[in-house]
XYZ file of C-alpha atoms in Angstrom:
398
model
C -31.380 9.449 27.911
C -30.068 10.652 24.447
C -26.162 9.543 23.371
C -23.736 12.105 24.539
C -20.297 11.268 23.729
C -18.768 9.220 21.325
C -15.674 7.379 22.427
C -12.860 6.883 19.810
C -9.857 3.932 20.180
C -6.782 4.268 19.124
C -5.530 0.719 18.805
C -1.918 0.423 17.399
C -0.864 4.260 17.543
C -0.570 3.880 20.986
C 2.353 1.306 20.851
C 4.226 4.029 18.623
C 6.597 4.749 21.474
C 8.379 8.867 21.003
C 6.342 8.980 18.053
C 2.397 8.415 19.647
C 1.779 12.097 20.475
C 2.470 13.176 17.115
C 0.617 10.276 15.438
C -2.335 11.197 17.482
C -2.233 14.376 16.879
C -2.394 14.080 13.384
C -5.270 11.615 13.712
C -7.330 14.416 15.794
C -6.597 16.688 13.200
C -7.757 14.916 10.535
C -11.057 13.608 12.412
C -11.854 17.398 13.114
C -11.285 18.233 9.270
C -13.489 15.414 8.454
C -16.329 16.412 10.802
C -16.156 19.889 10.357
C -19.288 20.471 9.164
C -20.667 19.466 12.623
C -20.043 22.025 13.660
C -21.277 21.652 17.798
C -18.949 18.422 18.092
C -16.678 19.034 20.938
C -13.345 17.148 21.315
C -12.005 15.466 24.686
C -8.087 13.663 24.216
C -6.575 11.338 26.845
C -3.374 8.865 26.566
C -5.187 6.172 24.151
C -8.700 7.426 22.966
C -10.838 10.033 22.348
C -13.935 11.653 23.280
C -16.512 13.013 20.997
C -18.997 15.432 23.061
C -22.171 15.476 20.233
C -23.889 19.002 21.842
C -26.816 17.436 20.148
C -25.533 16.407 16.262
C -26.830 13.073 15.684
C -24.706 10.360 16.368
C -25.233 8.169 13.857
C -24.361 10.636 11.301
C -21.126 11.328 13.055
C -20.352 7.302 12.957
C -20.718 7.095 9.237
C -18.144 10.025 8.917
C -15.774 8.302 11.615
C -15.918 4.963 9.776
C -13.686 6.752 7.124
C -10.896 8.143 9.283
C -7.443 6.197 9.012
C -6.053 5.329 12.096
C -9.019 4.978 14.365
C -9.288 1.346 15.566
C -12.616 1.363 16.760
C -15.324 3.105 18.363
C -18.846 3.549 20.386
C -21.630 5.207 20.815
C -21.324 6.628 24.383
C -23.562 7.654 27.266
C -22.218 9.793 30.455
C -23.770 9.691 33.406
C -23.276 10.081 37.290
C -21.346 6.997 38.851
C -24.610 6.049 40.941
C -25.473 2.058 40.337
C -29.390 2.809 40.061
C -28.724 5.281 36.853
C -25.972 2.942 35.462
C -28.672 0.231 35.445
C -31.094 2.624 33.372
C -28.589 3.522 30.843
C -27.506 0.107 30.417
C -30.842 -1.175 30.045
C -31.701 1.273 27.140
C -28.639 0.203 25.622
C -29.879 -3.286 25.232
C -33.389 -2.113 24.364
C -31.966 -0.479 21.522
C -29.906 -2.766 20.341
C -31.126 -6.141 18.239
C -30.023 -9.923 19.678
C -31.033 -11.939 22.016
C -27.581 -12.471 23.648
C -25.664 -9.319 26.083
C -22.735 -9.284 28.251
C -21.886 -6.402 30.620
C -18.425 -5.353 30.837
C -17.339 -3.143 33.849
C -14.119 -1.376 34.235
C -13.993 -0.328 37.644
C -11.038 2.435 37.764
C -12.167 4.221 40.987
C -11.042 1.563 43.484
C -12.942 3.239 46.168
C -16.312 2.085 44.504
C -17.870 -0.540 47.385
C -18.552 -2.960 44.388
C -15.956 -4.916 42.254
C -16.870 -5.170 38.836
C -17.819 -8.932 38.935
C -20.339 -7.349 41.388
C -21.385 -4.566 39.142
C -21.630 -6.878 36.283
C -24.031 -9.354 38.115
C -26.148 -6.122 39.178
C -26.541 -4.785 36.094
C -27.449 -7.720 34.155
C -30.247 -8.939 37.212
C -31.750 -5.586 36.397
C -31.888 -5.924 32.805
C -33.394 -9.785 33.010
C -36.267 -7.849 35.169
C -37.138 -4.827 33.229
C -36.348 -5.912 29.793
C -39.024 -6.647 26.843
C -36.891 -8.566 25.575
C -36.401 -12.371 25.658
C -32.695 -12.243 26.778
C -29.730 -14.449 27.506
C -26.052 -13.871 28.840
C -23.180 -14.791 26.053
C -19.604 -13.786 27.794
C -18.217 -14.666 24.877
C -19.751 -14.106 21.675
C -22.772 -11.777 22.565
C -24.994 -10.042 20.406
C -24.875 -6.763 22.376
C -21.972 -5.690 24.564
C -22.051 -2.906 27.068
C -19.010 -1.795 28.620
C -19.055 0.152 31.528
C -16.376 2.365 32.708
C -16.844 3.654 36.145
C -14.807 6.060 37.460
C -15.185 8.532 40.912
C -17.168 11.308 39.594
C -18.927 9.961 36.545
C -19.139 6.813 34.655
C -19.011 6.110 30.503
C -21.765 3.475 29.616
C -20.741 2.439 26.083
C -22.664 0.922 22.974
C -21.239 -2.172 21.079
C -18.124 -1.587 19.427
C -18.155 -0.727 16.047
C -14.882 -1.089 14.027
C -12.885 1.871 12.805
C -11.165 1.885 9.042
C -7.900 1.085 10.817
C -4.470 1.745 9.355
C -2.152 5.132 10.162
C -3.534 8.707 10.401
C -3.607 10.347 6.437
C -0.365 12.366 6.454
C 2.143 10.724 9.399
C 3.920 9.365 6.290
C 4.797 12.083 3.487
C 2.949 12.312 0.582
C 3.147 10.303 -2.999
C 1.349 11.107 -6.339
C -1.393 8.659 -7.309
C -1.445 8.139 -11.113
C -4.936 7.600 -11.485
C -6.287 6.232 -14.248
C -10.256 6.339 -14.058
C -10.390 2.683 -14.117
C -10.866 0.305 -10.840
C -7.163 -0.702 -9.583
C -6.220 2.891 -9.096
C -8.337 4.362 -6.699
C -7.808 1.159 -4.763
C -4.567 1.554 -4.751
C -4.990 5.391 -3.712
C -7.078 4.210 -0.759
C -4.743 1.507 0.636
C -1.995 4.235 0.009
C -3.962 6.173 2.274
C -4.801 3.817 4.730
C -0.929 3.576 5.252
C -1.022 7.344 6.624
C 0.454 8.731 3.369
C -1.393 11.310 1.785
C -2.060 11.884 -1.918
C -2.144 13.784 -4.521
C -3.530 12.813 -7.908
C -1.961 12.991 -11.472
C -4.280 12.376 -14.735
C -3.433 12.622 -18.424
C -5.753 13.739 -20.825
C -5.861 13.672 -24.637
C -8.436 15.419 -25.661
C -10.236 15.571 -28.160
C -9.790 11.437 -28.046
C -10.555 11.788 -24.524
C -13.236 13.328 -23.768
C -14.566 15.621 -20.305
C -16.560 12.730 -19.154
C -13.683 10.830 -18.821
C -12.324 13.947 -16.638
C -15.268 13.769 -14.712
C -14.856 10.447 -13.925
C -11.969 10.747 -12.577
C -12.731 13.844 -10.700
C -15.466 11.811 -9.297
C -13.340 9.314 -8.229
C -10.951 11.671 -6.286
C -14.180 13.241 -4.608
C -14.662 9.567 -3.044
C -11.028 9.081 -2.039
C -11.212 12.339 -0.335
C -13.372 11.272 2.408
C -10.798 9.038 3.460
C -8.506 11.931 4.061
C -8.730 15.468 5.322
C -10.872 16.312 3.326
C -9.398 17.877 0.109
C -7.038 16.236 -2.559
C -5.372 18.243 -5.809
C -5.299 17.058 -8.984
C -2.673 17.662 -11.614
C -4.497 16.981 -15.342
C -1.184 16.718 -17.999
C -2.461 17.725 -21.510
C -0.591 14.575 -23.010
C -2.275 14.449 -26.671
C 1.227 15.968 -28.018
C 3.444 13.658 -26.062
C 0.916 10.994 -27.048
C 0.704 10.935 -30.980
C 4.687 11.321 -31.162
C 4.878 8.308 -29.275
C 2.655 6.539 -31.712
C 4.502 8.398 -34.680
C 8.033 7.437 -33.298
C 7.511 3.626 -32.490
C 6.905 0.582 -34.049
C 3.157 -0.076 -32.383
C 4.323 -3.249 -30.367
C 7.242 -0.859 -28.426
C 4.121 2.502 -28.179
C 2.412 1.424 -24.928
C 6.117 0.695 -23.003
C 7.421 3.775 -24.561
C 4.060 5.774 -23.636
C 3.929 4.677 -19.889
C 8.462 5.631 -19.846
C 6.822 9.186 -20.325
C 4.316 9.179 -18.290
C 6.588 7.964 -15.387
C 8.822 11.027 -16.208
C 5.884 13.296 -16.401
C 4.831 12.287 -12.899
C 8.630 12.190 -11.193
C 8.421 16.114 -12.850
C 5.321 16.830 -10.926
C 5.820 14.698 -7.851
C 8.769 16.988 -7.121
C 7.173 20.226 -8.078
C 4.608 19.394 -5.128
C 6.733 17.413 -2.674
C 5.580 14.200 -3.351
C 7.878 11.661 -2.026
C 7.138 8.660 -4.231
C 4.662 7.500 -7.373
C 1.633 5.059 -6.684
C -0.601 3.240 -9.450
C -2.538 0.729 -9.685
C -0.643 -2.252 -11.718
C -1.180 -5.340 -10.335
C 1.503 -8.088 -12.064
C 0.566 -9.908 -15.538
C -3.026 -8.114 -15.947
C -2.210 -6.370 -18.990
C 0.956 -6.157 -21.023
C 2.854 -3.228 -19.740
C 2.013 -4.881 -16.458
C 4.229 -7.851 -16.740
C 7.812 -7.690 -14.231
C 9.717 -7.182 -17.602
C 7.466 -4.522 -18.791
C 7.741 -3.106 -15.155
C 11.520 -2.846 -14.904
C 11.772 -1.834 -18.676
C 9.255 1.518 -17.901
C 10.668 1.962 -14.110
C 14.109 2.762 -15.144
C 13.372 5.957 -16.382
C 12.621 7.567 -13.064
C 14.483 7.467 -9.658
C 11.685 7.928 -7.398
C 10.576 5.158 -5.632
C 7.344 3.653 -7.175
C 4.767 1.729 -4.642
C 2.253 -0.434 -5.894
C -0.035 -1.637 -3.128
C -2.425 -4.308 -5.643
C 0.633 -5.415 -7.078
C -0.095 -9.234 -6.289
C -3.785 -8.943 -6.002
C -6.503 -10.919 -8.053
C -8.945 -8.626 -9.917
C -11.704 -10.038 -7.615
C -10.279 -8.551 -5.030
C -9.590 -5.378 -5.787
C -13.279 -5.247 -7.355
C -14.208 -6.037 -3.610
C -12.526 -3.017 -2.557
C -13.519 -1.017 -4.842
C -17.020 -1.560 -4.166
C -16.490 -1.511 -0.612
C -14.738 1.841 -0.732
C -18.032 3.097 -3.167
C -15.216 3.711 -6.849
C -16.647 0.840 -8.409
C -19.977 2.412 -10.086
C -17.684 5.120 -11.203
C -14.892 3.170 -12.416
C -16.547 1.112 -15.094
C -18.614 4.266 -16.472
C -17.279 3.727 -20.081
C -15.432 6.916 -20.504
C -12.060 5.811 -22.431
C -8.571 7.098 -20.922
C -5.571 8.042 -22.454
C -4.218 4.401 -21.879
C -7.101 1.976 -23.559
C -7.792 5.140 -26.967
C -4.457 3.885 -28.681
C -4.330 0.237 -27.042
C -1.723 -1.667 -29.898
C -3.269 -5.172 -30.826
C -0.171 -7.146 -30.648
C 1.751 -5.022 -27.491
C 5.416 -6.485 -26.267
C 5.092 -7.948 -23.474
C 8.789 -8.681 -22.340
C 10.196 -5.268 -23.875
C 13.670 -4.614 -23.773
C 15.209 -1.472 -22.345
C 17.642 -0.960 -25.665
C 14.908 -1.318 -28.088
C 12.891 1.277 -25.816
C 15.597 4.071 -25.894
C 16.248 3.701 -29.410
C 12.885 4.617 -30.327
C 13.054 7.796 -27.633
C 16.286 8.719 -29.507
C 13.706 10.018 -32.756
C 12.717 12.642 -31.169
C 13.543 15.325 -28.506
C 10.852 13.710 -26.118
C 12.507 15.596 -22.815
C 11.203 19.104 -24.370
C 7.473 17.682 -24.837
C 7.579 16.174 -21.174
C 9.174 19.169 -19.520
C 5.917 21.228 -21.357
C 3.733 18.684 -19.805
C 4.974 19.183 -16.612
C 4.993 22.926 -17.146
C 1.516 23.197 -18.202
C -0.328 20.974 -16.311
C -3.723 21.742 -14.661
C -4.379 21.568 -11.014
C -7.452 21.582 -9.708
C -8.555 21.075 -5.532
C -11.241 18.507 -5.171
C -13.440 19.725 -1.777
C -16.222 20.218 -0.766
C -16.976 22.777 -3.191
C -16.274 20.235 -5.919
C -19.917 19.547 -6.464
C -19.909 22.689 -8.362
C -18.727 21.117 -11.632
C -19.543 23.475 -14.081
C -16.145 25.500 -12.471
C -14.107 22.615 -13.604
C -14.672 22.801 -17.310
């Protein structure tokens, strides 16, 4: 018998009280946009999962696209059948076959109460027929087995289930606003877009360019990088590119060269608060993590945060490089990440940067020049392009 179904958990959304239907909602809304493309998947919602009805699409290609979806706990291949013991033995038994390990439990849930057979029963049934028509050499683990098959039996039909297999966790993408993502091109950023994600609060992306120093494969990376993010979402995520080569020399005509990075990244915060609320973003997200570089220290922090009042989250904040590498690579930005494409941020890098600067020193060198015209024109002129599916054609981009 071929997988039918595939069942979906919710796991914490369903503890959301008033606000479950809506968080489920948006989490079968974004698992449709995601799977779109399979296009004979039917869809099957009760109080705290899901079913998946395949019509014949492979399962295991569904799986790999479920495994990106915020908000689903966990989730198993599925097979429906008639609630009759003798084909509930069959199924179960091909479960096992098809599974490696040498240790299985069975796990019934016996909701029609009617069924002559309690589930201890049912278990012991199952598993006798399995030790005499398996190939395998096969012991029962009830607690730490190699293959689990749960068993849901119910009046009119019964789900026979596949080992669990763990969902990306976290909210559905959108239950909690949206935020801008300055993204860099380099490897905390995109991390930092993901775990945004993960929280249920979608993104949108904000990169400054400065060409000609920078050039359009450092673009690409980026645009790359958003094309990953974007299968952890619904499936489409707009990017704003500032054309910050302007803003960027007068900063490094204006200021002494230890005060150009803190002054730089004061109008680059004001750039994105400009375009955050041009596109209803409700905060800014990066990628510093504290003390990794000098603009990245708490005094350098406070000193370039003042300029803005929009709240600012920084989800690596008090992670170890190691780890976010981990993620990264997990998550599939790495490889792109260190393709060595310079940004805007590492072109003009001062030798000797402060690294405790003060806010005085930092507005005196902004009072040189009438810096609020040049950022307004950023903000006015920047580029916004939607990375979806259609984003593979590249030469459109350019």
């Amino acid at each position: 018998m071929e997988c039918n179904h595939i069942l979906v958990r919710f796991g914490e959304l369903t503890t959301k009280g008033k606000n479950r239907k809506m968080f489920i909602r948006k989490l079968c809304q974004n698992t449709k946009e995601i799977l779109k493309p399979m296009s004979q998947l039917k869809y099957e919602l009760s109080f705290d999962r899901m079913y998946i009805i395949l019509n014949g699409e492979d399962p295991k290609a569904v799986a790999e696209k479920l495994k990106t979806v915020f908000g689903i706990h966990s989730f198993s291949f599925c097979y429906k059948v008639e609630s009759d013991l003798d084909k509930i033995k069959e199924v179960c038994l091909q479960v096992v076959e098809n599974n490696s390990g040498q240790t299985f439990k069975i796990d019934t849930k016996r909701n029609d109460k009617d069924y002559p057979l309690h589930s201890h029963d049912i278990n012991t049934a199952i598993a006798g027929y399995i030790f005499h028509h398996t190939s395998k050499t096969l012991k029962v683990d009830v607690h730490h087995p190699e293959i689990l098959v749960k068993v849901e039996l119910r009046k009119d039909y019964t789900y026979v289930m596949d080992n669990v297999i763990m969902g990306a966790g976290g909210y559905p993408v959108g239950v909690g606003g949206k935020a801008l993502l300055m993204l860099s091109g380099g490897i905390d950023s995109p991390v930092a877009g993901y775990l945004t994600l993960k929280r249920g609060v979608d993104i949108e992306c904000i990169h400054y360019a400065s060409p000609p120093y920078t050039s359009d494969l450092a673009r690409e990376k980026v645009l790359d990088l958003v094309d990953v993010l974007r299968q952890y979402t619904h499936g489409k995520i707009v990017v704003h590119i500032v054309p910050f080569t302007d803003l960027q020399l007068a900063v490094y005509e204006h200021c002494e060269e230890s005060y150009a990075m803190t002054v730089m990244r004061r109008m680059m915060y004001r750039i994105a608060q400009g375009v955050a609320q041009k596109n209803n973003c409700l905060a800014i997200v990066n990628g510093e993590s504290i003390g990794q570089v000098a603009s990245q220290t708490l005094e350098s922090m406070a000193t370039i945060n003042e300029v803005i009042h929009m709240p600012v989250l920084r989800p690596v904040a008090c992670m170890d490089k190691l780890e976010i590498i981990d993620i990264a690579t997990k998550i599939g930005t790495y490889d792109i990440s260190i393709r060595p494409h310079e940004d805007c941020c590492t072109i003009f890098t001062p030798k000797q940067p402060a690294t405790k600067p003060k806010s005085y020193k930092a507005q005196a060198f902004e009072a040189n020049w009438d810096f609020e015209a040049m950022v307004q024109e950023c903000v006015e002129n920047t580029q916004d392009i939607v990375i979806d599916d259609s984003y593979k054609n590249i030469e459109n981009l350019f």
